[in-house]
C-alpha cells in the first residue's frame, strides 16, 4: 500500500532497498562476503547494511579517510604506509592491502631469494668476517704475535655486505651467530664419549671438553691441555689415548658410574647406554679386542670353539707364533672332521636358472638348426622353386581349383595327368596335338595355341595387377619383417609378385 | 518496482495477519532473495538451505520460484582462419535464477544468508515494507 502513494504522474515511491552479497575486498577467504547496497532509494533499512555505500573502505579509518579525501592523510595512516615501505605521497595505499590466505602463507610465502646479491661495499670501507675467531678467555698467556696469527687465520675478507632491512631482523641475525658459534659445522663433538662419561660436578673440565670438542683452534686449547695434563703431552691427533687417560682418571678420581646413565644425553643427539660405556672402558683399559663370545669363521674351521681369551694383538711375536700353529694344524688335521662347511658363494648363484643363461653362443641369424616342416608329400614332389621365391613361401599350402583344395596334400591320384597339367601348360597342347595330324592343323593349331597363350598372358597380367593391388600392404609388411630378420638379399615384393604369378597360373589352370 | 507494488496491494492483508499474530514485535519486512548462478546444483542446494533455515525460524516463506533460465548462445566459427569447411561451435551459457520471498526482520535474514553460501551463487536481497 505504501507503493501506491505517489499517484499517476511521477514515479511510484520506491520503498525498498536492495543489497547484494559481494566478497569482501582484501579478504583472505573468498567466501567472506558482505551485503552491499546497490540502489539509490531513500528507503533505509536499519541493521541490515554492513557498511556505507559500496565504494568506500571497510576499515575503521573509512570515515576519517572520506573526510580527508582531498587533504593530507591522518598521521597513523601515514605512519603505517611508511612502515610498509610504500612512499608517502598522499595516496592511501592501505586500501589496496589484502589479507594473506592461510594456505598461501603456509606453502608459498617467503622463499629465500637466491638471486639477491648483498650490497657492494662503498669504496672507502673494507669489511672482514670475523665470526669464526675465538677470543681466548684468559688473555694473559698469549702474546700478540700468536693472537694476530689466529685472528688472521680465521677472518675472511668480504666484498659485499648484506644489509638487513629491518632492525629486528638484523638483531635476530646477530643473536643467532652467538648461540651457534662453531658447532654448526660438526654435527657431533669429537669426544662425545668423554663428555658422556664426564662427571657432572666437573664444570671446569666440562668447559674444556667443549672447547676441545670444537676443535678448530689449536693454540688456545693445547696450552690448557698442557697445563692440566702434564704427564701426557700428546699431539692433538691421538684421541684414543686421550679418552683412555680420561677414563682412567675418571675411574680413579671421578664419580661413580651411576652418573653416566643420567648424563648420556648431554649433547641431546647421542646417548650411550651404560653397558656400551663400560665395554668401551674395558676396551680402553685392557687394550684388548675380544669378548668371550666372539668367533671368526676360521675358529669354526679349526675347531677352536672354546672361548679365546683376550690376547694382546699388538704384540707381533705372538701373532707369528699363532700363524705357525695354525699352519701346522691345517696340515695335520683331516678336513672332514668338522661339521661346519664353508660353502663358496659362486655355487649358489649358478644353480639358479634365469632367462639369461646361455645355451649356445651361435646366433640364430646364421645358425638354423633343423626346421620342422609339414608332414606328407613335401619331399616327394619336384621342388618347384620360382625365381625370387624365398624360404618363407615354401611352407604355404596352396589351394587350387574351384573347391580350393590343398592339392599337394590330398591322397595322390592320377599323378601323371596332374603333373602334365600343372607343370607344363604351354607344352601340354603341343604334346597332345603332335600326336594328331601335323601339317594342316599346325597352322591353325599354332594360331589357336598362340591365341591361347596370349589370352593366358592377358589374363595373367590382369590378375597380377589385381593381386598386386590387393596384397601391396602385405608385401610391405613382409618386407619390413624381412628387413629386420631375414637376409637382405631377398626382395620380397618381387618375390610376392612371383608368387602371385604362380598362384594365378595355377588358378587359371585349375579352372580350365 | 512493479513487484513491490503488487505486494503493496496485498500488504494490507498481510498486515492484518501480522496484527493477529501479535507476538512478533520486531519490525517485519517483505524480503525477496534472488539467487542466480551458472550452476544448478549449487543453486538448488543454497535454495534448499535457505528455505530450510527460514522454516526453522518459523518465518513465512514463499518457496523457491524458478525463473526460466536464460541461455546465452555464442556461435563462432571453429576455424581461426577462413579456410576449410565452415564448421561452427555453438556455446551456451546458462543462468538459473530462483526467487525466495520471506517475511521477517532484516537481522534474521542476515543470519540465514550468512550461513549458507556456496561459491558461484550470487545473492541479492531486496527489503521492502510489509
XYZ file of C-alpha atoms in Angstrom:
642
model
C 0.000 0.000 0.000
C 2.845 2.264 0.513
C 3.764 1.611 -3.065
C 0.687 3.351 -4.410
C 1.154 6.535 -2.537
C 2.667 8.675 -5.283
C -0.204 8.645 -7.765
C -0.169 8.745 -11.581
C 2.280 11.450 -12.624
C 5.599 10.689 -11.083
C 7.353 7.519 -10.438
C 5.955 5.377 -7.729
C 7.774 5.861 -4.490
C 10.333 3.218 -4.200
C 10.264 1.985 -0.693
C 12.685 -0.762 -0.922
C 16.352 -1.330 -0.575
C 18.376 -3.847 -2.492
C 21.519 -5.447 -1.222
C 23.923 -7.759 -2.863
C 26.443 -10.147 -1.444
C 29.921 -9.301 -2.522
C 33.143 -10.841 -1.385
C 34.857 -8.514 0.990
C 37.682 -6.589 -0.580
C 41.011 -7.528 0.884
C 39.634 -10.644 2.451
C 41.635 -13.804 2.585
C 38.696 -16.093 2.157
C 36.596 -15.704 -0.987
C 33.602 -16.909 0.958
C 33.835 -13.989 3.301
C 31.056 -11.820 1.941
C 29.176 -8.746 2.993
C 25.949 -7.152 1.957
C 26.362 -4.063 -0.085
C 23.557 -1.759 -1.092
C 23.116 -1.406 -4.803
C 20.295 1.022 -5.264
C 19.794 4.696 -4.564
C 16.425 4.813 -2.949
C 15.656 6.770 0.147
C 14.446 3.798 1.966
C 16.514 2.907 4.960
C 16.847 -0.439 6.484
C 18.428 -0.109 9.814
C 20.630 -3.001 10.797
C 20.988 -4.713 7.504
C 23.619 -2.829 5.687
C 27.053 -3.876 6.773
C 28.707 -0.683 5.815
C 28.385 2.565 3.940
C 27.777 2.752 0.186
C 29.945 0.278 -1.580
C 32.599 2.487 -2.981
C 34.219 3.189 0.377
C 36.761 1.373 2.502
C 35.817 -1.150 5.097
C 38.305 -0.279 7.787
C 37.769 1.843 10.813
C 39.641 4.585 9.035
C 36.974 4.742 6.423
C 35.159 7.659 7.903
C 38.361 9.543 8.509
C 39.632 8.882 5.075
C 36.500 10.114 3.493
C 36.723 13.363 5.294
C 40.369 13.609 4.364
C 39.863 12.722 0.764
C 41.345 15.926 -0.502
C 43.580 16.882 2.430
C 46.541 15.047 3.925
C 46.104 11.610 5.360
C 45.824 11.190 9.113
C 49.063 10.585 10.952
C 48.560 6.996 11.909
C 47.694 6.117 8.378
C 50.784 7.792 7.079
C 52.943 6.039 9.612
C 51.595 2.702 8.646
C 52.171 3.357 4.986
C 55.746 4.304 5.692
C 56.309 1.227 7.787
C 55.321 -0.920 4.894
C 57.913 0.719 2.774
C 55.497 2.487 0.488
C 56.055 6.088 -0.489
C 54.423 8.884 1.403
C 52.795 10.766 -1.404
C 49.353 11.427 -0.036
C 47.744 8.378 -1.548
C 46.250 5.864 0.773
C 47.920 2.636 -0.246
C 46.284 0.825 2.628
C 43.147 0.431 0.606
C 44.970 -1.991 -1.629
C 46.095 -4.293 1.107
C 44.884 -7.831 1.142
C 44.911 -10.430 3.826
C 47.017 -13.463 3.238
C 45.178 -16.643 2.648
C 46.251 -19.232 5.177
C 47.124 -21.871 2.593
C 49.150 -19.425 0.599
C 51.189 -18.261 3.518
C 51.959 -21.760 4.682
C 53.076 -23.044 1.345
C 54.465 -20.302 -0.712
C 55.448 -17.202 1.113
C 58.934 -16.099 1.988
C 61.152 -18.240 -0.148
C 64.752 -17.146 0.264
C 65.814 -15.078 -2.683
C 68.505 -16.981 -4.482
C 69.411 -14.204 -6.840
C 69.718 -11.428 -4.348
C 73.222 -10.147 -4.029
C 74.172 -8.352 -0.917
C 75.051 -4.759 -1.495
C 78.573 -3.999 -2.560
C 80.629 -2.018 -0.098
C 81.377 1.604 -0.616
C 84.890 2.070 -1.868
C 86.382 3.553 1.270
C 85.318 0.711 3.531
C 86.789 -2.728 3.996
C 84.880 -5.470 5.744
C 86.028 -8.706 7.285
C 84.042 -11.597 8.517
C 85.364 -12.353 11.962
C 82.600 -14.613 13.136
C 84.923 -17.563 13.419
C 87.520 -16.020 15.597
C 87.553 -17.282 19.107
C 88.719 -14.922 21.742
C 90.677 -16.780 24.394
C 89.101 -16.460 27.804
C 92.386 -15.824 29.553
C 94.369 -13.252 27.702
C 97.436 -13.275 29.903
C 99.320 -16.167 28.429
C 99.010 -15.120 24.856
C 101.404 -12.899 23.138
C 100.388 -10.580 20.443
C 102.022 -12.431 17.639
C 100.062 -15.579 18.279
C 96.816 -13.733 18.665
C 97.295 -11.882 15.453
C 98.055 -15.095 13.599
C 94.983 -16.740 14.937
C 92.786 -13.831 14.066
C 94.213 -13.557 10.599
C 93.734 -17.257 10.018
C 90.100 -17.154 10.927
C 88.873 -13.991 9.300
C 87.860 -13.703 5.703
C 87.590 -10.504 3.736
C 84.205 -9.601 2.424
C 83.378 -7.720 -0.688
C 79.715 -7.439 -0.083
C 77.778 -6.769 2.984
C 74.201 -7.733 3.305
C 72.237 -5.027 4.928
C 69.178 -6.118 6.768
C 66.070 -4.119 6.064
C 64.673 -4.359 9.472
C 66.457 -3.710 12.722
C 64.574 -6.643 14.171
C 65.883 -8.943 11.511
C 69.381 -7.672 11.979
C 69.170 -8.198 15.694
C 67.946 -11.704 15.210
C 70.741 -12.432 12.823
C 73.296 -11.233 15.268
C 71.855 -13.272 18.063
C 71.884 -16.468 16.093
C 75.576 -16.098 15.425
C 76.420 -16.185 19.090
C 74.324 -19.151 20.001
C 75.527 -21.493 17.302
C 79.131 -20.480 17.267
C 81.487 -23.017 15.809
C 79.477 -26.124 16.455
C 77.315 -25.597 13.382
C 79.904 -27.293 11.286
C 80.494 -30.538 13.088
C 77.397 -32.425 13.976
C 78.797 -34.429 16.814
C 81.548 -33.428 19.155
C 84.683 -35.397 18.668
C 84.923 -36.595 22.188
C 81.323 -37.252 22.895
C 82.370 -40.401 24.676
C 84.286 -38.446 27.205
C 81.542 -35.973 27.516
C 79.053 -38.709 28.068
C 81.186 -40.169 30.803
C 82.029 -36.874 32.330
C 81.232 -36.235 35.932
C 78.664 -33.568 36.351
C 80.480 -31.762 39.121
C 83.480 -31.207 36.964
C 82.491 -27.944 35.426
C 85.971 -26.861 34.625
C 86.822 -29.977 32.782
C 83.464 -29.831 31.094
C 84.076 -26.457 29.649
C 87.415 -27.545 28.497
C 85.966 -30.591 26.821
C 83.553 -28.451 24.962
C 86.301 -26.283 23.749
C 88.316 -29.273 22.785
C 85.321 -30.609 21.005
C 85.035 -27.603 18.763
C 88.424 -28.490 17.570
C 89.107 -25.622 15.255
C 91.521 -23.678 17.321
C 94.616 -25.445 18.240
C 96.726 -22.995 20.162
C 94.464 -21.996 22.929
C 93.372 -25.453 23.870
C 96.743 -27.000 23.579
C 98.025 -24.676 26.155
C 95.262 -25.584 28.509
C 95.827 -29.192 27.982
C 99.413 -28.824 28.799
C 98.557 -27.044 31.939
C 96.319 -29.730 33.301
C 97.626 -32.977 31.976
C 101.298 -32.715 32.466
C 102.018 -36.395 32.368
C 100.973 -36.887 28.817
C 101.840 -34.108 26.468
C 100.398 -35.649 23.310
C 99.691 -34.128 19.920
C 96.077 -33.480 19.107
C 95.543 -36.438 16.853
C 95.822 -39.264 19.355
C 92.274 -39.114 20.599
C 92.005 -42.701 21.643
C 94.674 -42.406 24.240
C 93.231 -39.145 25.385
C 89.990 -40.847 26.017
C 91.645 -43.735 27.701
C 93.523 -41.491 30.007
C 90.444 -39.531 30.794
C 88.550 -42.650 31.586
C 91.341 -43.795 33.783
C 91.374 -40.511 35.562
C 87.652 -40.681 35.869
C 87.816 -44.096 37.370
C 90.352 -43.222 39.929
C 89.350 -39.728 40.798
C 85.910 -39.201 39.324
C 82.430 -40.021 40.442
C 80.823 -43.395 40.369
C 79.467 -44.936 37.267
C 75.903 -44.243 38.156
C 76.205 -40.765 36.822
C 76.816 -41.984 33.329
C 73.285 -43.150 32.867
C 71.861 -39.786 33.685
C 74.047 -37.736 31.513
C 74.135 -39.876 28.478
C 72.234 -37.281 26.548
C 74.322 -34.228 27.132
C 74.543 -33.395 23.513
C 70.962 -34.148 23.054
C 71.611 -36.212 19.972
C 73.575 -39.194 21.141
C 73.094 -41.258 24.218
C 75.288 -44.175 25.117
C 73.793 -46.893 27.201
C 75.775 -47.722 30.282
C 76.757 -51.145 29.001
C 78.359 -49.634 25.977
C 80.249 -47.219 28.142
C 81.554 -49.983 30.310
C 82.579 -52.004 27.327
C 84.443 -49.085 25.974
C 86.173 -48.654 29.266
C 87.206 -52.258 29.230
C 88.474 -51.830 25.757
C 90.460 -48.791 26.645
C 91.926 -50.283 29.786
C 92.926 -53.663 28.621
C 93.841 -52.707 25.098
C 92.259 -55.946 24.051
C 89.935 -56.786 21.209
C 87.841 -59.769 22.091
C 84.819 -60.699 24.147
C 84.011 -64.119 25.327
C 81.604 -64.890 22.534
C 83.454 -63.617 19.589
C 84.239 -66.120 16.856
C 85.606 -65.950 13.411
C 84.821 -68.446 10.719
C 88.373 -69.575 10.973
C 87.684 -70.603 14.520
C 84.911 -72.851 13.389
C 87.004 -74.425 10.732
C 89.883 -75.124 13.029
C 87.660 -76.358 15.759
C 88.572 -73.755 18.265
C 85.153 -73.331 19.709
C 86.267 -72.675 23.217
C 86.480 -69.103 24.301
C 89.517 -67.345 23.142
C 90.896 -65.255 25.873
C 91.613 -61.653 25.340
C 95.004 -61.830 23.821
C 97.000 -58.811 23.144
C 97.013 -58.440 19.446
C 99.590 -55.773 19.244
C 102.479 -57.983 20.022
C 103.749 -59.169 16.747
C 105.741 -62.077 18.056
C 102.622 -63.677 19.348
C 100.940 -63.325 16.029
C 103.687 -65.059 14.173
C 103.626 -67.882 16.603
C 99.936 -68.270 16.225
C 100.160 -68.324 12.481
C 102.689 -71.072 12.688
C 100.396 -73.048 14.922
C 97.508 -72.672 12.566
C 99.572 -73.782 9.650
C 100.634 -76.877 11.457
C 97.145 -77.770 12.377
C 95.948 -77.204 8.909
C 98.488 -79.582 7.517
C 97.936 -82.231 10.079
C 94.212 -82.360 10.568
C 91.886 -84.025 8.096
C 89.336 -81.653 6.769
C 86.358 -83.951 7.047
C 86.091 -83.931 10.805
C 84.439 -80.631 11.032
C 80.725 -80.208 10.915
C 80.584 -76.722 9.656
C 81.053 -76.442 5.963
C 82.031 -73.253 4.355
C 80.356 -73.021 1.021
C 81.704 -70.698 -1.573
C 79.318 -68.114 -2.852
C 79.511 -68.689 -6.556
C 77.847 -72.090 -6.477
C 74.678 -70.610 -5.083
C 74.213 -68.265 -7.946
C 74.919 -70.711 -10.720
C 72.270 -73.126 -9.579
C 69.510 -70.737 -10.303
C 68.497 -70.680 -13.923
C 67.282 -67.477 -15.405
C 66.479 -66.273 -18.812
C 69.981 -65.010 -19.413
C 71.596 -68.415 -19.239
C 73.476 -69.082 -22.413
C 72.841 -72.374 -24.130
C 74.923 -71.766 -27.152
C 76.980 -68.943 -28.478
C 75.743 -69.434 -32.034
C 73.437 -66.767 -33.189
C 70.174 -67.793 -34.704
C 70.701 -65.415 -37.537
C 73.332 -67.649 -39.021
C 72.653 -70.909 -37.365
C 69.479 -72.678 -38.370
C 69.057 -75.921 -36.574
C 66.787 -78.224 -38.426
C 63.465 -76.793 -39.347
C 60.313 -78.659 -38.615
C 58.250 -78.932 -41.728
C 54.776 -80.069 -42.507
C 54.466 -83.810 -42.882
C 53.402 -85.513 -46.033
C 54.233 -85.191 -49.678
C 56.578 -82.412 -49.354
C 59.744 -84.116 -50.458
C 58.243 -86.462 -52.951
C 57.290 -83.785 -55.385
C 59.613 -81.935 -57.623
C 60.810 -78.841 -55.866
C 59.064 -76.007 -57.576
C 61.189 -73.028 -56.840
C 60.256 -69.972 -58.773
C 62.847 -67.271 -59.146
C 62.619 -64.892 -56.276
C 60.603 -67.208 -54.155
C 62.076 -67.359 -50.701
C 62.074 -69.922 -47.989
C 59.239 -68.087 -46.380
C 56.791 -69.026 -49.076
C 57.767 -72.667 -49.313
C 55.621 -73.687 -46.433
C 52.447 -72.213 -47.780
C 49.692 -74.579 -48.525
C 48.335 -73.746 -51.933
C 44.678 -74.114 -52.714
C 43.720 -74.934 -56.239
C 40.680 -75.487 -58.267
C 37.134 -74.476 -57.767
C 36.868 -76.159 -54.458
C 40.060 -74.619 -53.234
C 41.570 -77.811 -52.060
C 45.106 -78.126 -50.783
C 46.084 -80.170 -53.742
C 49.541 -81.041 -52.661
C 48.396 -82.826 -49.584
C 45.485 -84.842 -50.882
C 45.869 -88.571 -51.387
C 47.534 -88.941 -54.663
C 45.615 -89.929 -57.787
C 46.485 -89.588 -61.398
C 49.737 -88.019 -60.794
C 50.629 -88.080 -64.393
C 47.619 -86.113 -65.507
C 48.056 -83.558 -62.832
C 51.653 -83.281 -63.359
C 51.274 -82.682 -67.025
C 48.568 -80.162 -66.431
C 50.425 -78.125 -63.915
C 53.979 -78.347 -64.821
C 53.849 -77.698 -68.470
C 50.801 -75.841 -69.559
C 52.308 -74.457 -72.670
C 53.755 -77.707 -73.778
C 50.668 -79.717 -72.926
C 48.938 -78.630 -76.095
C 51.995 -79.411 -78.096
C 52.260 -82.842 -76.636
C 48.649 -83.609 -77.437
C 48.489 -82.056 -80.807
C 51.672 -83.579 -82.044
C 50.040 -86.959 -81.849
C 47.361 -85.762 -84.227
C 47.857 -84.650 -87.776
C 50.761 -82.484 -88.009
C 50.674 -80.483 -91.208
C 47.420 -78.729 -91.808
C 46.468 -78.325 -88.376
C 49.811 -76.990 -87.457
C 48.976 -73.507 -88.696
C 45.556 -73.479 -87.208
C 46.742 -75.141 -84.171
C 49.605 -72.770 -83.989
C 47.223 -69.858 -84.241
C 44.993 -71.396 -81.643
C 47.890 -72.105 -79.475
C 49.295 -68.661 -79.799
C 45.904 -67.144 -79.198
C 45.500 -69.267 -76.142
C 48.874 -68.217 -74.865
C 48.011 -64.620 -75.489
C 44.767 -64.986 -73.657
C 46.533 -66.555 -70.814
C 49.063 -63.852 -70.638
C 46.444 -61.169 -70.798
C 44.510 -62.710 -68.009
C 47.628 -63.272 -66.037
C 48.515 -59.673 -66.398
C 45.079 -58.625 -65.249
C 45.116 -60.936 -62.299
C 48.578 -59.842 -61.395
C 47.534 -56.256 -61.309
C 44.574 -57.123 -59.182
C 46.539 -59.155 -56.748
C 49.301 -56.623 -56.649
C 46.854 -54.016 -55.514
C 45.284 -56.322 -53.019
C 48.446 -57.528 -51.498
C 50.568 -54.443 -51.613
C 50.162 -53.796 -47.935
C 51.023 -57.348 -47.149
C 54.184 -57.193 -49.179
C 55.210 -54.047 -47.450
C 54.744 -55.653 -44.084
C 56.630 -58.696 -45.152
C 59.414 -56.520 -46.486
C 59.626 -54.798 -43.168
C 59.894 -58.025 -41.315
C 62.424 -59.364 -43.730
C 64.464 -56.219 -43.431
C 64.818 -56.860 -39.739
C 65.263 -60.588 -39.614
C 65.997 -62.112 -42.966
C 68.963 -61.797 -45.209
C 68.821 -58.570 -47.085
C 69.454 -60.049 -50.479
C 65.897 -61.180 -50.815
C 63.411 -58.709 -52.011
C 60.008 -59.806 -51.012
C 57.939 -57.510 -53.101
C 59.130 -59.051 -56.290
C 59.018 -62.443 -54.745
C 55.419 -61.845 -53.919
C 54.720 -60.975 -57.482
C 56.336 -64.170 -58.453
C 54.149 -65.956 -56.007
C 51.096 -64.203 -57.288
C 52.001 -65.192 -60.799
C 52.389 -68.778 -59.873
C 49.147 -68.841 -57.977
C 47.207 -67.202 -60.789
C 48.709 -69.574 -63.261
C 47.522 -72.425 -61.147
C 44.113 -70.948 -60.720
C 43.576 -70.495 -64.374
C 44.820 -73.969 -64.999
C 42.524 -75.284 -62.361
C 39.575 -73.600 -63.927
C 40.372 -74.889 -67.303
C 9.147 -1.798 -8.751
C 6.076 -3.480 -10.102
C 6.510 -6.421 -7.884
C 6.732 -4.184 -4.884
C 3.510 -2.545 -5.949
C 1.796 -5.869 -6.223
C 2.967 -6.759 -2.837
C 1.894 -3.388 -1.618
C -1.631 -4.219 -2.682
C -1.551 -7.388 -0.753
C 0.218 -5.728 2.100
C -2.893 -4.782 3.960
C -3.922 -8.332 4.201
C -0.606 -9.341 5.455
C -0.529 -6.531 7.913
C -3.819 -7.803 9.241
C -2.451 -11.198 9.682
C 0.511 -9.861 11.446
C -1.702 -7.927 13.782
C -3.464 -11.111 14.706
C -0.291 -12.879 15.485
C 0.801 -10.116 17.813
C 3.643 -11.931 19.475
C 6.078 -10.785 16.865
C 7.186 -7.370 17.973
C 10.131 -6.647 15.822
C 9.728 -4.839 12.618
C 8.929 -7.088 9.736
C 9.683 -6.504 6.143
C 8.971 -8.274 2.991
C 12.203 -9.668 1.819
C 12.908 -11.055 -1.571
C 16.028 -13.075 -2.047
C 17.099 -13.559 -5.622
C 19.646 -16.248 -6.256
C 21.308 -16.621 -9.579
C 24.035 -18.885 -10.747
C 25.514 -20.764 -13.650
C 25.498 -23.922 -11.659
C 22.164 -25.561 -10.976
C 23.327 -27.937 -8.344
C 24.852 -25.323 -6.092
C 21.929 -23.085 -6.649
C 19.412 -25.690 -5.656
C 21.445 -26.525 -2.633
C 21.526 -22.928 -1.485
C 17.812 -22.567 -2.100
C 17.016 -25.620 -0.102
C 19.216 -24.432 2.736
C 17.630 -21.041 2.813
C 14.120 -22.389 2.823
C 15.011 -24.870 5.484
C 16.628 -22.201 7.608
C 13.682 -19.883 7.246
C 11.205 -22.580 8.128
C 13.255 -23.463 11.133
C 12.883 -19.896 12.331
C 9.156 -20.109 11.664
C 9.022 -17.415 9.049
C 6.579 -17.264 6.233
C 8.366 -18.455 3.171
C 7.306 -18.472 -0.410
C 9.267 -21.415 -1.711
C 11.838 -21.113 -4.476
C 10.204 -19.747 -7.603
C 12.120 -20.860 -10.618
C 12.506 -18.151 -13.157
C 13.042 -19.561 -16.661
C 16.726 -19.998 -17.239
C 18.347 -17.609 -19.634
C 20.542 -19.201 -22.196
C 23.098 -17.044 -23.871
C 24.292 -18.511 -27.133
C 27.612 -17.826 -28.704
C 28.075 -19.247 -32.150
C 31.531 -18.939 -33.629
C 33.473 -20.389 -36.487
C 35.723 -23.128 -35.333
C 38.478 -22.189 -37.701
C 40.946 -19.499 -36.729
C 41.385 -18.662 -40.375
C 38.759 -18.651 -43.060
C 39.883 -21.824 -44.728
C 38.139 -25.144 -44.626
C 34.642 -26.371 -44.215
C 32.543 -23.864 -42.404
C 32.093 -25.529 -39.097
C 30.594 -23.632 -36.224
C 30.841 -24.004 -32.497
C 27.730 -23.424 -30.514
C 28.481 -22.404 -26.968
C 25.886 -21.618 -24.429
C 25.884 -20.036 -21.063
C 23.005 -20.811 -18.785
C 21.872 -18.579 -15.990
C 19.489 -20.028 -13.481
C 17.506 -17.844 -11.182
C 15.479 -18.573 -8.133
C 13.415 -16.234 -6.032
C 12.512 -16.755 -2.435
C 10.168 -14.474 -0.551
C 10.172 -14.149 3.173
C 8.538 -12.046 5.768
C 10.839 -11.371 8.615
C 13.124 -8.846 10.141
C 16.312 -7.995 8.381
C 18.605 -9.319 11.124
C 17.216 -12.790 10.858
C 17.666 -12.787 7.145
C 21.212 -11.672 7.528
C 21.850 -14.585 9.805
C 20.343 -17.046 7.428
C 22.150 -15.828 4.389
C 25.483 -15.680 6.138
C 25.457 -19.362 6.937
C 24.681 -20.988 3.688
C 26.630 -19.701 0.768
C 28.229 -21.742 -1.960
C 30.741 -20.257 -4.307
C 29.363 -19.205 -7.625
C 25.906 -18.281 -6.380
C 25.004 -14.650 -6.462
C 22.650 -13.414 -3.818
C 20.567 -10.277 -3.973
C 18.292 -9.258 -1.179
C 15.549 -6.701 -1.567
C 13.862 -5.368 1.526
C 10.589 -3.510 1.414
C 7.911 -2.516 3.830
C 5.376 -5.022 4.848
